[in-house]
CSV table of C-alpha atoms and ligand atoms in Angstrom, one decimal:
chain,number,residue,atom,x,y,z
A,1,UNK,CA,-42.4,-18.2,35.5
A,2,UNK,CA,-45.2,-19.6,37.1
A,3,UNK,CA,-43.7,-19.4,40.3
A,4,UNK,CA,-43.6,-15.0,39.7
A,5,UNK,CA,-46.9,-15.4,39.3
A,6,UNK,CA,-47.9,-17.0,42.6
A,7,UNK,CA,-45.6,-14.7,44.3
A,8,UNK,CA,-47.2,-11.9,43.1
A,9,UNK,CA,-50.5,-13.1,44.5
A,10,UNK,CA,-49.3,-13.5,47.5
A,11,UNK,CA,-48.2,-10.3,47.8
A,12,UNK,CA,-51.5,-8.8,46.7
A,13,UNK,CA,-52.7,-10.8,49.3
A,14,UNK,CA,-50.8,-9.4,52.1
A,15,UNK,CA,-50.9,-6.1,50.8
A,16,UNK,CA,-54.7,-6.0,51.4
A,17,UNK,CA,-54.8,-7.1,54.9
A,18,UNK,CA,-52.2,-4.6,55.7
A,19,UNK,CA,-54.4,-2.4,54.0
A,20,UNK,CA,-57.0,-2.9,56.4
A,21,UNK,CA,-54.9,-2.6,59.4
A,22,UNK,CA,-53.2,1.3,58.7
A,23,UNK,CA,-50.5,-0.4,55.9
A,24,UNK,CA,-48.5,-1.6,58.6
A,25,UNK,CA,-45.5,-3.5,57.5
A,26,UNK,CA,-45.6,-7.0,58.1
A,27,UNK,CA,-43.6,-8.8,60.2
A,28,UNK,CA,-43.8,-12.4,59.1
A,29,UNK,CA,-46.4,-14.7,56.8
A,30,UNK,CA,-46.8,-18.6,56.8
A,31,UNK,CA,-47.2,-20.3,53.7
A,32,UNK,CA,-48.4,-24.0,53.3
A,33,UNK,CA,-47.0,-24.8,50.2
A,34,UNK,CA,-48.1,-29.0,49.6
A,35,UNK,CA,-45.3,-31.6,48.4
A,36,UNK,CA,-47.6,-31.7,45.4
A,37,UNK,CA,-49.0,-28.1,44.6
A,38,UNK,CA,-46.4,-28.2,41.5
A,39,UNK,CA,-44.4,-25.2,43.4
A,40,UNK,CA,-40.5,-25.4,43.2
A,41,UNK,CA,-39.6,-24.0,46.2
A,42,UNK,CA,-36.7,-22.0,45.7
A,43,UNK,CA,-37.8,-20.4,42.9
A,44,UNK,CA,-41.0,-19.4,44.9
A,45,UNK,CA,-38.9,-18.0,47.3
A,46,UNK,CA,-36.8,-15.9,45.0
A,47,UNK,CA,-40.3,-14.9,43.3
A,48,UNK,CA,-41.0,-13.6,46.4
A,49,UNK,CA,-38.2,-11.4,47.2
A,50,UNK,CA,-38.5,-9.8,43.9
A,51,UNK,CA,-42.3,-8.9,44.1
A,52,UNK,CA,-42.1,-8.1,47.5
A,53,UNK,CA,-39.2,-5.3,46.8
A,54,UNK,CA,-40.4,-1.7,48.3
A,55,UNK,CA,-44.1,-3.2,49.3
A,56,UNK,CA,-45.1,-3.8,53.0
A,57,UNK,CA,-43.9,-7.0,52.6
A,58,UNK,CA,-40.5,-6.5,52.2
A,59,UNK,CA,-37.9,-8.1,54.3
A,60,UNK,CA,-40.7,-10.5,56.2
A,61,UNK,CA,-39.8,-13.4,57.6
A,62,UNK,CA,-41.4,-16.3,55.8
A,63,UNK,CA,-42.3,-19.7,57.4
A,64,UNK,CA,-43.0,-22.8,55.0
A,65,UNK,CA,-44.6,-25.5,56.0
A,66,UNK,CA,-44.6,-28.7,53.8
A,67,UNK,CA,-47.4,-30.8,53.9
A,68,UNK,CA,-46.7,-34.7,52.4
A,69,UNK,CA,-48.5,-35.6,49.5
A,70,UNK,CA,-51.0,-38.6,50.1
A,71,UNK,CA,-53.6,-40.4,48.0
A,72,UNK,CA,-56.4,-42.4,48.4
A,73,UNK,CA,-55.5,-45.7,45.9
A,74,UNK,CA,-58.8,-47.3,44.7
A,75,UNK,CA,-57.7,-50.6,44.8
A,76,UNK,CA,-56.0,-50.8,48.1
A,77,UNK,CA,-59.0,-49.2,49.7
A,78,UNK,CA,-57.0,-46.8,51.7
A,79,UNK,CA,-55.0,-43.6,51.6
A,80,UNK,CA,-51.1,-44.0,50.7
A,81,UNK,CA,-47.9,-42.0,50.5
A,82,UNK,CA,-47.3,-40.1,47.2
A,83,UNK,CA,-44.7,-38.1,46.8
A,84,UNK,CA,-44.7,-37.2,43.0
A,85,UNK,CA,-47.3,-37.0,40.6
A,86,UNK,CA,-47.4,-40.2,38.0
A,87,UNK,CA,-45.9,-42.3,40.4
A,88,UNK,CA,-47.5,-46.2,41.3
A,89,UNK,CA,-49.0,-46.8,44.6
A,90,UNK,CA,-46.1,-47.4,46.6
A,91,UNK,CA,-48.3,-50.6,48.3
A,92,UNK,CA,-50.0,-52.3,45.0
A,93,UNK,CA,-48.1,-50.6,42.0
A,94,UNK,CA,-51.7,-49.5,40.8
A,95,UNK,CA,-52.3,-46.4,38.7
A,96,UNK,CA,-55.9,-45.8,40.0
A,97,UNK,CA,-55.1,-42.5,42.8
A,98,UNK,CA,-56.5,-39.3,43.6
A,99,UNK,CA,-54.7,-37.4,45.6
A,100,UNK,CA,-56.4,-36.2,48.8
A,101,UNK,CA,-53.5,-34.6,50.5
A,102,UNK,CA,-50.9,-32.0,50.0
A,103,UNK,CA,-51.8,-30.2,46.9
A,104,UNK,CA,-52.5,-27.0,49.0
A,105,UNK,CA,-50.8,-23.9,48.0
A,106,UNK,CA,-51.8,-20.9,50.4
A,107,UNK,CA,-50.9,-18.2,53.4
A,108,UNK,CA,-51.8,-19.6,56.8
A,109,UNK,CA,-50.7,-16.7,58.8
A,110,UNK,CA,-49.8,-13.3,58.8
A,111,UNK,CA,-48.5,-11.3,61.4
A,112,UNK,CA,-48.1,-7.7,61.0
A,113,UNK,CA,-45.6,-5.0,62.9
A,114,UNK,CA,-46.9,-3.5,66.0
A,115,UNK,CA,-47.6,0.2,65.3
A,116,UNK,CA,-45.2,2.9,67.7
B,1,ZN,ZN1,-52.6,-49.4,46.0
């Protein structure tokens, strides 16, 4: 239940910027969630509606945004496509990558109800 786990801090994290703006509810949050932050998406999103049940986060709209995973291969000198983790570079077959993109896991943007 890793995924719980991240929700939960998400949550936390929402909860204390509404905090600072009079606990209003919040209308809708952004998460960048990388094609190789190890996050399975649906149960993320099932994580979510559970922890954010009867908080100011409930019934939010969420936006995902999905970064590609890239990595720089030491032997082709250059950043390539990787998609999943223990895969070849897709260009020389080489083992030899770091990944340099789309491993980020976090909330771009919240947006929070307007008060009436
Ligand atoms: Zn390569």
């Amino acid at each position: 239940m890793h995924e719980m786990s991240l929700a939960q801090s998400i949550v936390e994290i929402v909860e204390s910027v509404s905090q600072q703006n009079n606990n209003r509810d919040v209308a809708k949050i952004k998460l960048i969630v990388g094609e190789l932050a190890g996050v399975e998406l649906q149960s993320l999103m099932q994580s979510l509606t559970i922890a954010s049940h009867g908080t100011v986060m409930e019934g939010a709209e969420i936006e995902l945004e999905r970064p590609e995973g890239t990595a720089w291969c030491m032997k082709c000198a250059q950043t390539v496509p990787f998609h999943h983790l223990g895969d070849p570079c897709p260009i020389c077959g080489g083992y030899q990558l770091r990944i340099n993109g789309g491993n980020e896991f976090r909330v771009s943007e919240l947006e929070l109800k307007t008060e009436d």
